[in-house]
PDB file of C-alpha atoms and ligand atoms in Angstrom:
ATOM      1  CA  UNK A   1      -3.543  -8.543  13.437  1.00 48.00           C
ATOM      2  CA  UNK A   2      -4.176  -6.371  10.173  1.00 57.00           C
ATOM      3  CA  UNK A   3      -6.915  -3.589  11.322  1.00 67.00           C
ATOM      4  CA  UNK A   4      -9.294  -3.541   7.887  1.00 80.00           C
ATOM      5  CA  UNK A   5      -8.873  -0.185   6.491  1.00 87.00           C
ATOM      6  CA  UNK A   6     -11.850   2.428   6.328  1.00 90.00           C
ATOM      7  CA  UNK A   7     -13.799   2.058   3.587  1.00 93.00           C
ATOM      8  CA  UNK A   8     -13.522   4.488   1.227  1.00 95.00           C
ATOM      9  CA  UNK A   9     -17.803   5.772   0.198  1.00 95.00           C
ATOM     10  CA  UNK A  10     -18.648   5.985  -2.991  1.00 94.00           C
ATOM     11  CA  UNK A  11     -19.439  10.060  -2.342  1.00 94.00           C
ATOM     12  CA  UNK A  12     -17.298  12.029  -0.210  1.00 96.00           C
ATOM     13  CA  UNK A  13     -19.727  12.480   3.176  1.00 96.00           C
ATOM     14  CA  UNK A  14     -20.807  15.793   3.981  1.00 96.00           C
ATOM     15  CA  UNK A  15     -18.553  18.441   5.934  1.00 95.00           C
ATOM     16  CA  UNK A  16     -20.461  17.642   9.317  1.00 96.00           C
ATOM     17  CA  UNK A  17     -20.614  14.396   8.957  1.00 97.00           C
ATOM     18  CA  UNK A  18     -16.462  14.192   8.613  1.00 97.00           C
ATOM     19  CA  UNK A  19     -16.095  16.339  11.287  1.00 97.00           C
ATOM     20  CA  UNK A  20     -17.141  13.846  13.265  1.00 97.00           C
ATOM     21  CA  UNK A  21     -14.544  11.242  11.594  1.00 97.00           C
ATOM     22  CA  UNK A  22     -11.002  10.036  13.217  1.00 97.00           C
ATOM     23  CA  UNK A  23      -7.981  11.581  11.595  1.00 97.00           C
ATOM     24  CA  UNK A  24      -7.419   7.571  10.944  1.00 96.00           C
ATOM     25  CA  UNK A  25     -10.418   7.514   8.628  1.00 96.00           C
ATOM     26  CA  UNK A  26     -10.100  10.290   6.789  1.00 97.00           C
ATOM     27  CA  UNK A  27      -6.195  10.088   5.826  1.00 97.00           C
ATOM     28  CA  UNK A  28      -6.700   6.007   5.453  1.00 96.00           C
ATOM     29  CA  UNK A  29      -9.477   7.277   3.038  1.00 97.00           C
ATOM     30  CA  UNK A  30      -7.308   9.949   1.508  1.00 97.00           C
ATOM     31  CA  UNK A  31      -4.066   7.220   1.103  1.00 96.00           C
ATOM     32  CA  UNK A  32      -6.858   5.027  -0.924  1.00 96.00           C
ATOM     33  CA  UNK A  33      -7.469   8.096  -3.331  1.00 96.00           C
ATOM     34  CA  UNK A  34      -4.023   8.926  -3.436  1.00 95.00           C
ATOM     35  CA  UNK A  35      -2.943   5.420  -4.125  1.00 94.00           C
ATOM     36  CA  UNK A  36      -5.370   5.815  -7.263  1.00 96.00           C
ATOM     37  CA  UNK A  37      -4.623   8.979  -8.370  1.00 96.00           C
ATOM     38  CA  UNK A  38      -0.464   7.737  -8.287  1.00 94.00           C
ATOM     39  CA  UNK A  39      -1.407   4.648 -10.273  1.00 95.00           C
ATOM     40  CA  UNK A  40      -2.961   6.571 -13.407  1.00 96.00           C
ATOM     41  CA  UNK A  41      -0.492   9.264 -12.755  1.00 94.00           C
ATOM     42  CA  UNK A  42       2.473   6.758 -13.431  1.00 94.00           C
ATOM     43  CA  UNK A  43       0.356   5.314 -16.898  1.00 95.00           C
ATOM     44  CA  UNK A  44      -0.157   9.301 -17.612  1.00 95.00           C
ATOM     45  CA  UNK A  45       3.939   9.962 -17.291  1.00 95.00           C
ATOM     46  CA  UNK A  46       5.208   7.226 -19.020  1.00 95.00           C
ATOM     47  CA  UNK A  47       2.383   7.773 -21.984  1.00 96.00           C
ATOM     48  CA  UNK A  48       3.745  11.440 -22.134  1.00 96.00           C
ATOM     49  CA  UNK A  49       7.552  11.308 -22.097  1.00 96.00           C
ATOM     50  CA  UNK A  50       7.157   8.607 -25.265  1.00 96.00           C
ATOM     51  CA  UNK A  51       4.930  11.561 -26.601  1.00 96.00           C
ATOM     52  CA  UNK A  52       8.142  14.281 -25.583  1.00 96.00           C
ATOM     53  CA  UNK A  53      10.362  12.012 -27.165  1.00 95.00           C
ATOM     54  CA  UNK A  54       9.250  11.349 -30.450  1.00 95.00           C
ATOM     55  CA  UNK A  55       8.078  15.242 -30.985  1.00 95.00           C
ATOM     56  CA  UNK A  56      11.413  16.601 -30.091  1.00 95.00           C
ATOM     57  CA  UNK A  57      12.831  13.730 -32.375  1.00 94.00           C
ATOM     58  CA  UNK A  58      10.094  15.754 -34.967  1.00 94.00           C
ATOM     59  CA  UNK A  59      11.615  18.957 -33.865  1.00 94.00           C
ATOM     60  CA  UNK A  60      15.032  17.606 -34.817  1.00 94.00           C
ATOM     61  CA  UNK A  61      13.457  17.043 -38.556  1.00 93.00           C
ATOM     62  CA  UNK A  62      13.049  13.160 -38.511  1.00 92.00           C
ATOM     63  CA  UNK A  63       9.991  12.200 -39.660  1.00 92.00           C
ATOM     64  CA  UNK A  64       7.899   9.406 -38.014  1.00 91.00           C
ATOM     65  CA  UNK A  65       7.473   5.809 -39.307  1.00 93.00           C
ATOM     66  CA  UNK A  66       4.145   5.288 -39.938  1.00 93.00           C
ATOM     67  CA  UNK A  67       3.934   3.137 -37.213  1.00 94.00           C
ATOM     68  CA  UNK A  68       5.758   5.532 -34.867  1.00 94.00           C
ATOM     69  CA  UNK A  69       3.300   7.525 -36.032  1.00 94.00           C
ATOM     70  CA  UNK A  70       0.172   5.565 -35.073  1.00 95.00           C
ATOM     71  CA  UNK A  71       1.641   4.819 -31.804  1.00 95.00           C
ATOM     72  CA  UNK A  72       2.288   8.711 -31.058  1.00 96.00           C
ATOM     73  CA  UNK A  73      -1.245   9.117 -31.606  1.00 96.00           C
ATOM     74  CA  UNK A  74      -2.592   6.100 -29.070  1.00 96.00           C
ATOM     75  CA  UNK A  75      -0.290   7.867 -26.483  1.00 96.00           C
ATOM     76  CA  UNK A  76      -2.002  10.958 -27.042  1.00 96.00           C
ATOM     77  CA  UNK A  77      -5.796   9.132 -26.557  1.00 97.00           C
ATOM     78  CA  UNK A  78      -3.642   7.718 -23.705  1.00 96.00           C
ATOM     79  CA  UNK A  79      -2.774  11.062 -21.792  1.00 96.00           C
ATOM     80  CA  UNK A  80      -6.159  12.594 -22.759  1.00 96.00           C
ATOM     81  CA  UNK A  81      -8.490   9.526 -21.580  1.00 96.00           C
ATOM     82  CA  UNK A  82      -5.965   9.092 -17.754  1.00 96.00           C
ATOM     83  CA  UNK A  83      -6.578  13.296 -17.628  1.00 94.00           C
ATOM     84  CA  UNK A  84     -10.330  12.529 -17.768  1.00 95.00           C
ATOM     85  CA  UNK A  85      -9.901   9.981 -15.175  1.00 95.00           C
ATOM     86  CA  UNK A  86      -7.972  11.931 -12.367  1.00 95.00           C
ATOM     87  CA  UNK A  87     -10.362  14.871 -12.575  1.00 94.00           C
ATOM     88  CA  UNK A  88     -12.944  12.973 -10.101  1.00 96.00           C
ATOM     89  CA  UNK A  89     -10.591  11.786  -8.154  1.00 97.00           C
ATOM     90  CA  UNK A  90      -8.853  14.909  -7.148  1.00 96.00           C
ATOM     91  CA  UNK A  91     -13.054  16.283  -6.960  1.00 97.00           C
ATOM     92  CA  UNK A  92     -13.444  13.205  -4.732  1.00 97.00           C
ATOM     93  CA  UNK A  93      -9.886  13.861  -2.592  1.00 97.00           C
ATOM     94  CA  UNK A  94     -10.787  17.463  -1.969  1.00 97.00           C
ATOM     95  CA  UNK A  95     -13.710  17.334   1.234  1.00 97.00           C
ATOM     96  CA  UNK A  96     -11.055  15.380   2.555  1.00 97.00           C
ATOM     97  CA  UNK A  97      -8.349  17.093   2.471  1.00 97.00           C
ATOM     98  CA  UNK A  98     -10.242  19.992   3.526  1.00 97.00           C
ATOM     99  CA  UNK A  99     -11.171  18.265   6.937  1.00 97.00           C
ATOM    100  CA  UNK A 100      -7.214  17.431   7.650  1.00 97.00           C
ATOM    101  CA  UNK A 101      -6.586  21.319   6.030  1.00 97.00           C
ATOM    102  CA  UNK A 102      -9.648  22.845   8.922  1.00 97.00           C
ATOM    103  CA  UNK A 103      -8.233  20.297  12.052  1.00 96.00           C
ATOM    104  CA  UNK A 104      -4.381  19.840  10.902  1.00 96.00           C
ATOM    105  CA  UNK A 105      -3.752  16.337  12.917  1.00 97.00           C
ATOM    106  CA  UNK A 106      -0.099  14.851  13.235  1.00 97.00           C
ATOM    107  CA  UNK A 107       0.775  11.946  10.492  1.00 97.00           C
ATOM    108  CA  UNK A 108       3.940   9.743  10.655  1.00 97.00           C
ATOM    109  CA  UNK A 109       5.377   7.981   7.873  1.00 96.00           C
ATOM    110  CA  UNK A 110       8.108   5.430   8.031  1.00 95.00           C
ATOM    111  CA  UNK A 111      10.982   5.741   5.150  1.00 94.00           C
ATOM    112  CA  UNK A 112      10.358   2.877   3.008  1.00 88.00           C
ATOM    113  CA  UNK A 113      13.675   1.428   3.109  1.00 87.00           C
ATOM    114  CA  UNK A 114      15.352  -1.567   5.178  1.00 83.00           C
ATOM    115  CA  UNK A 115      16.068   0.104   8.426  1.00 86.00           C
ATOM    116  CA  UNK A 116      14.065   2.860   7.728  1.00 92.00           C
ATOM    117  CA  UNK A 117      13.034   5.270  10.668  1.00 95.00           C
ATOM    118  CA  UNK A 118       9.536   6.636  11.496  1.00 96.00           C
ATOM    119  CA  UNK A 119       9.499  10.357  11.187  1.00 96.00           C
ATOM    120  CA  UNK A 120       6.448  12.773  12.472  1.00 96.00           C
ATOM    121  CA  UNK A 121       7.766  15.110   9.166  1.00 94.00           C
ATOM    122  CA  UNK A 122       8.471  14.418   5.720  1.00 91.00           C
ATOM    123  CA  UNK A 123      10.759  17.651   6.333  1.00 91.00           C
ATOM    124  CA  UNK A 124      12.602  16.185   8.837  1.00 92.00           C
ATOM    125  CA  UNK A 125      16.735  16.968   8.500  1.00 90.00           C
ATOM    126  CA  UNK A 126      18.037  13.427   8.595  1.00 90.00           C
ATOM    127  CA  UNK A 127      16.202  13.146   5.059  1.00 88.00           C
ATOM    128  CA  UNK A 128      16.700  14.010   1.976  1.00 87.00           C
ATOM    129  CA  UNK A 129      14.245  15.491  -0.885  1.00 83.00           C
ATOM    130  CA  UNK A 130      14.297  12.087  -3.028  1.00 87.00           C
ATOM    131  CA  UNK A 131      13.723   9.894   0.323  1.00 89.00           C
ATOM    132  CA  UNK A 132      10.989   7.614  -0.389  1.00 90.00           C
ATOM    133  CA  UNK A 133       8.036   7.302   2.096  1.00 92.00           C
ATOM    134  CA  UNK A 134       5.150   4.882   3.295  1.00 93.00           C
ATOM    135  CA  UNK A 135       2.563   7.167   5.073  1.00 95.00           C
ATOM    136  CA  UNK A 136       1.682   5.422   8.458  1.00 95.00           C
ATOM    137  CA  UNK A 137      -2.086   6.367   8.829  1.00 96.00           C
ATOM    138  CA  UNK A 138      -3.036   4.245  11.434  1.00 94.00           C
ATOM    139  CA  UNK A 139      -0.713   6.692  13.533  1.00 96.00           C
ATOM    140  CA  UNK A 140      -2.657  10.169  12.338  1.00 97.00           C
ATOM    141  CA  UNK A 141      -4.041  12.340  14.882  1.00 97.00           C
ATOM    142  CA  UNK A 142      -1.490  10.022  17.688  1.00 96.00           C
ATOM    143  CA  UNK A 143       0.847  12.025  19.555  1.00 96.00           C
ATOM    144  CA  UNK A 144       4.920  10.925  19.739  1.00 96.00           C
ATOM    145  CA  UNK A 145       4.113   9.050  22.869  1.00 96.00           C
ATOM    146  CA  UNK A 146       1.665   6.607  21.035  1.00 96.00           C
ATOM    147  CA  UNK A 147       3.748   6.536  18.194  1.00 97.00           C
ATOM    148  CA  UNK A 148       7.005   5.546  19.838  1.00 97.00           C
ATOM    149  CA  UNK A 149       4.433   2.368  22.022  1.00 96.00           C
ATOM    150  CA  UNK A 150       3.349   1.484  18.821  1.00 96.00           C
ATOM    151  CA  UNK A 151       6.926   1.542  16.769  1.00 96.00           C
ATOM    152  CA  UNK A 152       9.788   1.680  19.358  1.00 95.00           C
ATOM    153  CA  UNK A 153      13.449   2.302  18.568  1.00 95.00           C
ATOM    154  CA  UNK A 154      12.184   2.553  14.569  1.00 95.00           C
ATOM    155  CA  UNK A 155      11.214   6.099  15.957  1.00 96.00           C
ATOM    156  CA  UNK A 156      13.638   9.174  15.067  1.00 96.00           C
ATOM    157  CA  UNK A 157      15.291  11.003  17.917  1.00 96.00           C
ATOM    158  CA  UNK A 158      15.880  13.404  15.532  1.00 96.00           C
ATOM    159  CA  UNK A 159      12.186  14.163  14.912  1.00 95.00           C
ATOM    160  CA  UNK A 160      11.143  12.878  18.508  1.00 96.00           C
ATOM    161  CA  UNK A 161      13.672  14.103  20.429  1.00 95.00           C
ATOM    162  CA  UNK A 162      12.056  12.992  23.717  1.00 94.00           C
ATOM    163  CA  UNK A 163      11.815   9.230  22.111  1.00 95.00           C
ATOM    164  CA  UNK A 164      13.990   7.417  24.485  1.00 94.00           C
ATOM    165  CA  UNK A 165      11.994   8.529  27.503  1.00 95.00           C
ATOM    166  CA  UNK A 166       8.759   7.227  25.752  1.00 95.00           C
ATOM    167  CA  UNK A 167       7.637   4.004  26.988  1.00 94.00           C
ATOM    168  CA  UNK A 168       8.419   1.154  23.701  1.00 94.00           C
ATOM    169  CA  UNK A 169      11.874   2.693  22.997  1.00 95.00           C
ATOM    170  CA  UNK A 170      14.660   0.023  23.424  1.00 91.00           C
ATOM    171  CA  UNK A 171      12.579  -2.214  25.525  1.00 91.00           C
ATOM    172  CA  UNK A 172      11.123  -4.377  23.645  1.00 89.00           C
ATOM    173  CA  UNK A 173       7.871  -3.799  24.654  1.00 91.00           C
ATOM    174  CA  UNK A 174       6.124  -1.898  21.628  1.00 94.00           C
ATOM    175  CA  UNK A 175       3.654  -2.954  19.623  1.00 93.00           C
ATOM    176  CA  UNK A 176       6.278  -3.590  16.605  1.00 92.00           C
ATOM    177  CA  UNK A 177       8.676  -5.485  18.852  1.00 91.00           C
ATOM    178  CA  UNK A 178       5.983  -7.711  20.018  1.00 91.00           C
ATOM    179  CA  UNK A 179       4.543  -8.648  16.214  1.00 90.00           C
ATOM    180  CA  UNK A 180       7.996  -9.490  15.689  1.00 89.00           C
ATOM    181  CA  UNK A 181       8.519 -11.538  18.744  1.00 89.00           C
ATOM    182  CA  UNK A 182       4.399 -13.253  17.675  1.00 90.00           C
ATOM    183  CA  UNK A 183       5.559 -14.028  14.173  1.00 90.00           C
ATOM    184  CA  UNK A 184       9.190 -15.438  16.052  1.00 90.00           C
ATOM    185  CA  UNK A 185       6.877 -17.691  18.031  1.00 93.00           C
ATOM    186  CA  UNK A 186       4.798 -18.572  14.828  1.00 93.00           C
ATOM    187  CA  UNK A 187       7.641 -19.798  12.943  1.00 93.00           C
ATOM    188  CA  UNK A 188       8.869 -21.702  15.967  1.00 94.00           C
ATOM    189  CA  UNK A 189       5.915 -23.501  16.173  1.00 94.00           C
ATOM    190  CA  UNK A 190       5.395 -24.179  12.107  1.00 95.00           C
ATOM    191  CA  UNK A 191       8.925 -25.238  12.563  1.00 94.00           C
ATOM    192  CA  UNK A 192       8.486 -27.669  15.868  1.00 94.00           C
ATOM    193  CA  UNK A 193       5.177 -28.918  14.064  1.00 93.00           C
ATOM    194  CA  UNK A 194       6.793 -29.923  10.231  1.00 93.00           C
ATOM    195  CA  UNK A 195       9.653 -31.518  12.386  1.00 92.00           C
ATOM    196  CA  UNK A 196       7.146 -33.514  14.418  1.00 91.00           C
ATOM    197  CA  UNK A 197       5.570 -34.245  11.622  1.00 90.00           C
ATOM    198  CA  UNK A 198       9.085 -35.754   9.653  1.00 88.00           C
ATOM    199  CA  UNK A 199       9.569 -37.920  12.962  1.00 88.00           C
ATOM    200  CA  UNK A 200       6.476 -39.275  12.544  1.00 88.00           C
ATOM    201  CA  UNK A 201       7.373 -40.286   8.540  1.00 92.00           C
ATOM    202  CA  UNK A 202      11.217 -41.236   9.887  1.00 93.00           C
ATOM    203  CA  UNK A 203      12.493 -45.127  10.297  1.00 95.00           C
ATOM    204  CA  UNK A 204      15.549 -46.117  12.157  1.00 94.00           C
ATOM    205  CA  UNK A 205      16.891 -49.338  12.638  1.00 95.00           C
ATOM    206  CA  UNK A 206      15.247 -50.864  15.773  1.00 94.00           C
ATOM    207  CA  UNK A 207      18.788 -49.791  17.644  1.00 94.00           C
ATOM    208  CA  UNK A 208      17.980 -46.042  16.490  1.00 93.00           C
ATOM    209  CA  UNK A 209      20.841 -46.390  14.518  1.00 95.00           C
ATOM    210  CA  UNK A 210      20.235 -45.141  10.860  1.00 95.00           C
ATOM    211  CA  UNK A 211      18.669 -48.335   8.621  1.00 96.00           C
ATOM    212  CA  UNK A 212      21.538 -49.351   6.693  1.00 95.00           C
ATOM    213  CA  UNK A 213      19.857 -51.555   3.102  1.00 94.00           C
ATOM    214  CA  UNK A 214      21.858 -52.334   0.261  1.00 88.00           C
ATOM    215  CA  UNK A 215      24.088 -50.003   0.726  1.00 90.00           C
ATOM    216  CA  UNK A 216      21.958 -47.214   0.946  1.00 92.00           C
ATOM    217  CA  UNK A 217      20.203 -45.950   4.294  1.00 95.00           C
ATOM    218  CA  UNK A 218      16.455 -45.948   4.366  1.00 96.00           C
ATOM    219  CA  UNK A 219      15.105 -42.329   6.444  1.00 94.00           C
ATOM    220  CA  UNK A 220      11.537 -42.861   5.780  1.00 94.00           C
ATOM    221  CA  UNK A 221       8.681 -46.133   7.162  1.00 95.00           C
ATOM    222  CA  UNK A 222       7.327 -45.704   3.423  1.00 95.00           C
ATOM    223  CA  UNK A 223      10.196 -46.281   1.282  1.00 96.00           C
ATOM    224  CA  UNK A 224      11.305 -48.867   4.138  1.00 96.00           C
ATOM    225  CA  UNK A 225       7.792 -50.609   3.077  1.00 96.00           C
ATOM    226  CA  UNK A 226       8.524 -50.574  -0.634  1.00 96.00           C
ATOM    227  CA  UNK A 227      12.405 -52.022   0.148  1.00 96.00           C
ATOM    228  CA  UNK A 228      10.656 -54.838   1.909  1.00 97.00           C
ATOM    229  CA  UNK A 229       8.041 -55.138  -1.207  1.00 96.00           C
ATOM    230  CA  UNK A 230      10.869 -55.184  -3.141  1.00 95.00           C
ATOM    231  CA  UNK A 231      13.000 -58.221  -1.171  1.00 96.00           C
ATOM    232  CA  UNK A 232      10.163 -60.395  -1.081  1.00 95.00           C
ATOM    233  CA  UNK A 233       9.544 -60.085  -4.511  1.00 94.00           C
ATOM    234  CA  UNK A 234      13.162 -60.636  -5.090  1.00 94.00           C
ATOM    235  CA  UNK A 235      12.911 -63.851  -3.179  1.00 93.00           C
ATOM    236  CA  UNK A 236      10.203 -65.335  -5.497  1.00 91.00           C
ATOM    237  CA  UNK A 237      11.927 -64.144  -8.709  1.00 90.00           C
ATOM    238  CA  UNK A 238      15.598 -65.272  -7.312  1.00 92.00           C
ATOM    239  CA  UNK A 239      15.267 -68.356  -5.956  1.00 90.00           C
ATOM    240  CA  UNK A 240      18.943 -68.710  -6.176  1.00 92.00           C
ATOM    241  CA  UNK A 241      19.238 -65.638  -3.964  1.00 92.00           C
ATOM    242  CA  UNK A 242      16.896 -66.314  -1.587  1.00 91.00           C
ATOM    243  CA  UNK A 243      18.719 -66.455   1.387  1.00 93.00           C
ATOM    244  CA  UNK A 244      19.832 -62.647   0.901  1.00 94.00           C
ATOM    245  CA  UNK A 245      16.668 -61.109   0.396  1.00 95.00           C
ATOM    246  CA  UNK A 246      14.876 -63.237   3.160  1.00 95.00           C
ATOM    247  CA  UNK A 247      17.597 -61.776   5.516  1.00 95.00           C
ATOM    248  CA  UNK A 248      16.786 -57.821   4.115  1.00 95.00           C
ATOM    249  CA  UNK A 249      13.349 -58.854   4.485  1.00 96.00           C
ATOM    250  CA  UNK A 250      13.639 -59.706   7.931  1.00 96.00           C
ATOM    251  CA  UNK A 251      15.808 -56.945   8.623  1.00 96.00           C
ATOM    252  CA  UNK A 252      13.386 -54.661   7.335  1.00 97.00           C
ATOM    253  CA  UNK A 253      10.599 -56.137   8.967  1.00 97.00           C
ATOM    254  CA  UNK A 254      12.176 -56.056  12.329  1.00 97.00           C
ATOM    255  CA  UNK A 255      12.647 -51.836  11.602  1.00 96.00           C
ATOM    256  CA  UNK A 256       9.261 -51.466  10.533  1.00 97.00           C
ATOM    257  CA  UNK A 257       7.430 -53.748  13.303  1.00 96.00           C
ATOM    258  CA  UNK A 258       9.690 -51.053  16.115  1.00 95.00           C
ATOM    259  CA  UNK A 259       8.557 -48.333  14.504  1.00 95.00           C
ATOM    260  CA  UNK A 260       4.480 -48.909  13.834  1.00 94.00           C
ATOM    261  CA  UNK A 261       4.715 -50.956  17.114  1.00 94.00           C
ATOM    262  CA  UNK A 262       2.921 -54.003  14.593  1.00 95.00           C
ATOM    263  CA  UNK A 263       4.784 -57.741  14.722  1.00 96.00           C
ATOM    264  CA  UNK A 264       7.396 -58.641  12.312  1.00 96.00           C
ATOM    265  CA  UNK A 265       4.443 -61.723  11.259  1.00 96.00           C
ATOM    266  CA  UNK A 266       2.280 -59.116  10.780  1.00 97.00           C
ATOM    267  CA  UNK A 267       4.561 -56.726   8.518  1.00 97.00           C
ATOM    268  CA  UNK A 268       5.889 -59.612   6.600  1.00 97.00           C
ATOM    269  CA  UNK A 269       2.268 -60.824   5.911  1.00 97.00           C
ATOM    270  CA  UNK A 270       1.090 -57.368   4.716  1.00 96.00           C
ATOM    271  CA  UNK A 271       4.085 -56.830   2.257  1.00 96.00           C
ATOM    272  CA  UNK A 272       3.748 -60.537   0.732  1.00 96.00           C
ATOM    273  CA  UNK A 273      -0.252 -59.846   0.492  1.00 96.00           C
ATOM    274  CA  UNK A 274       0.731 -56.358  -1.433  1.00 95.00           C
ATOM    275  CA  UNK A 275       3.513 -58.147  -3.632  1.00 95.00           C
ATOM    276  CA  UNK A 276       0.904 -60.698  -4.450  1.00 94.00           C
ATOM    277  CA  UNK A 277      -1.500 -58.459  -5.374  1.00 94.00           C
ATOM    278  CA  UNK A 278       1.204 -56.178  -7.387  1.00 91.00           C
ATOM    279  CA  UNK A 279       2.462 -59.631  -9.373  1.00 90.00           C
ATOM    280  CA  UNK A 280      -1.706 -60.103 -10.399  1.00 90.00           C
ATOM    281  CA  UNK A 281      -2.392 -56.403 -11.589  1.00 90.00           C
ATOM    282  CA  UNK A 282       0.832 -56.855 -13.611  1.00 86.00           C
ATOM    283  CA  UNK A 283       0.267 -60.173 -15.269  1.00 85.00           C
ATOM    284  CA  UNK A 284      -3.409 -58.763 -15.505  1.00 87.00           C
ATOM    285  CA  UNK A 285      -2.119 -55.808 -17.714  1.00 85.00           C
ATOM    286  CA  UNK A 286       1.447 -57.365 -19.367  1.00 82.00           C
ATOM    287  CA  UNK A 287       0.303 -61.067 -19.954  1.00 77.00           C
ATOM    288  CA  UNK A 288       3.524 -61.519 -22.407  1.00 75.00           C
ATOM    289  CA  UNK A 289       5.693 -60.072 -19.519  1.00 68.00           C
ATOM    290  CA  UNK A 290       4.341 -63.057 -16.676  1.00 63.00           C
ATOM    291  CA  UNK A 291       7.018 -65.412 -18.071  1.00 62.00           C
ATOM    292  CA  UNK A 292       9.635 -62.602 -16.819  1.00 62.00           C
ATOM    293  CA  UNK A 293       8.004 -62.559 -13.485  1.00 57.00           C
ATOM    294  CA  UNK A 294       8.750 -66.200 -13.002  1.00 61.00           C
ATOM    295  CA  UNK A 295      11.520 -67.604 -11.021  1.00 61.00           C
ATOM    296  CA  UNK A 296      14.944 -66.854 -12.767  1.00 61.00           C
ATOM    297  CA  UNK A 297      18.152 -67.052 -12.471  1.00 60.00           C
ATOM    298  CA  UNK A 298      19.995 -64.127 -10.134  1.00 58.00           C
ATOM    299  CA  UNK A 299      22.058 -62.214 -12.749  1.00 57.00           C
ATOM    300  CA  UNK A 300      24.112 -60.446  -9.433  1.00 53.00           C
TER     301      UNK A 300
HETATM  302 ZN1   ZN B   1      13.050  12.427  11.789  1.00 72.74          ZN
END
């Protein structure tokens, strides 16, 4: 279950109304800002160091291509307009950060690689200054206890040295474990479901044995239907042949009847009412092909 984030106001609120706000909401506010402020940061950086580039490349005494030297000036617009743009947001970060500076709540955050542990400091000594993190601010203001129910043996016994006494370490039973074990179950069941469904598509021959038709085997009850289309078609254009495809028809039949629990009159009476209505539609549309669709001599 996803918990909808706080929503973020339009204004900051006013000091004493965020006192009375969760350190949840107010760093789930502040990630939102921050999250902003990183985005037009990244634009800002990569705008600039083209800007660093080319004037040290000035420095050097090359002079710009005119074109170089349009683009020099867009990245300049570029770095001036994203400067403009950050100024509210750091005006709108600041009552926030000034609750979390006045209270000073505990935050987690989870290094954001595979196997990643869940650390109660970015400072802590199993890290290193380039390790990337994911701020977990559903956990702010939680003490190691709650964290460790929540995220289990992800926590570090580094940071949380008392971890392993905490219930959720190593048995299975925190919150993490048990999404894990719910989206197990989930798959299970999509899994158990698209195979039901498959049976329900899937022919055999009536011993269960797989349906064996010139000398390919049939898996599903439609293209079983369209081989049986097929041999009693073949029997009206092959008179010569007849014999064989009255036999796959049969054969067919006799799969199909087991498996929609219909009899074999009945199937064979539904595919010759489809093949006749097939052989109309097509003289219908190819009039100077119905001489082909007359009886012929087999050519097997
Ligand atoms: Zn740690």
């Amino acid at each position: 279950v996803i918990r909808k984030l706080t929503k973020r106001p339009a204004q900051p609120p006013a000091a004493e109304v965020l006192a009375t706000w969760t350190p949840v909401q107010v760093d789930e506010v502040i990630a939102q800002i921050n999250g902003d402020i990183g985005e037009i940061d990244s634009r800002r950086d990569s705008a600039q160091s083209r800007i660093n580039n080319k004037l040290s490349q000035v420095a050097k005494g090359r002079t710009l291509l005119s074109y170089e030297q349009s683009r020099l000036e867009e990245d300049q617009e570029t770095v001036a307009r994203l400067a403009e743009k950050l100024e509210p947001l750091y005006a709108e970060l600041r009552p926030y950060d000034d609750e979390y500076t006045r209270r000073r709540w505990t935050r987690y955050w989870i290094v954001d690689n595979t196997n990643g542990h869940v650390h109660n400091t970015r400072h802590c000594q199993t890290c290193y200054p380039t390790t990337q993190y994911r701020w977990l601010t559903e956990l702010s203001g939680s003490d190691d206890a709650a964290c460790i129910e929540l995220v289990g043996e992800t926590a570090c016994t580094v940071c949380m040295p008392d971890a392993p006494k905490f219930k959720g370490f190593g048995d299975g039973q925190s919150g993490w474990a048990k999404n894990t074990a719910e989206e197990i179950a989930e798959k299970e069941r999509m899994k158990a479901e698209k195979a039901a469904k498959q049976a329900e598509k899937a022919i055999t021959d009536v011993d269960g044995s797989p349906l064996r038709h010139d000398h390919s085997t049939i898996r599903t009850l439609v293209s079983a239907k369209q081989a049986l289309n097929n041999a009693v078609e073949n029997a009206l254009i092959y008179p010569n042949s007849e014999d064989r495809y009255t036999e796959q028809r049969n054969h067919l039949a006799a799969a199909i009847a087991h498996k929609t629990g219909e009899t074999i009159e009945n199937v064979i009476a539904a595919a010759e009412k489809s093949v006749a209505a097939r052989r109309r539609r097509q003289e219908r549309q190819y009039p100077h092909l119905a001489a082909l669709a007359a009886p012929q001599q087999d050519q097997t």
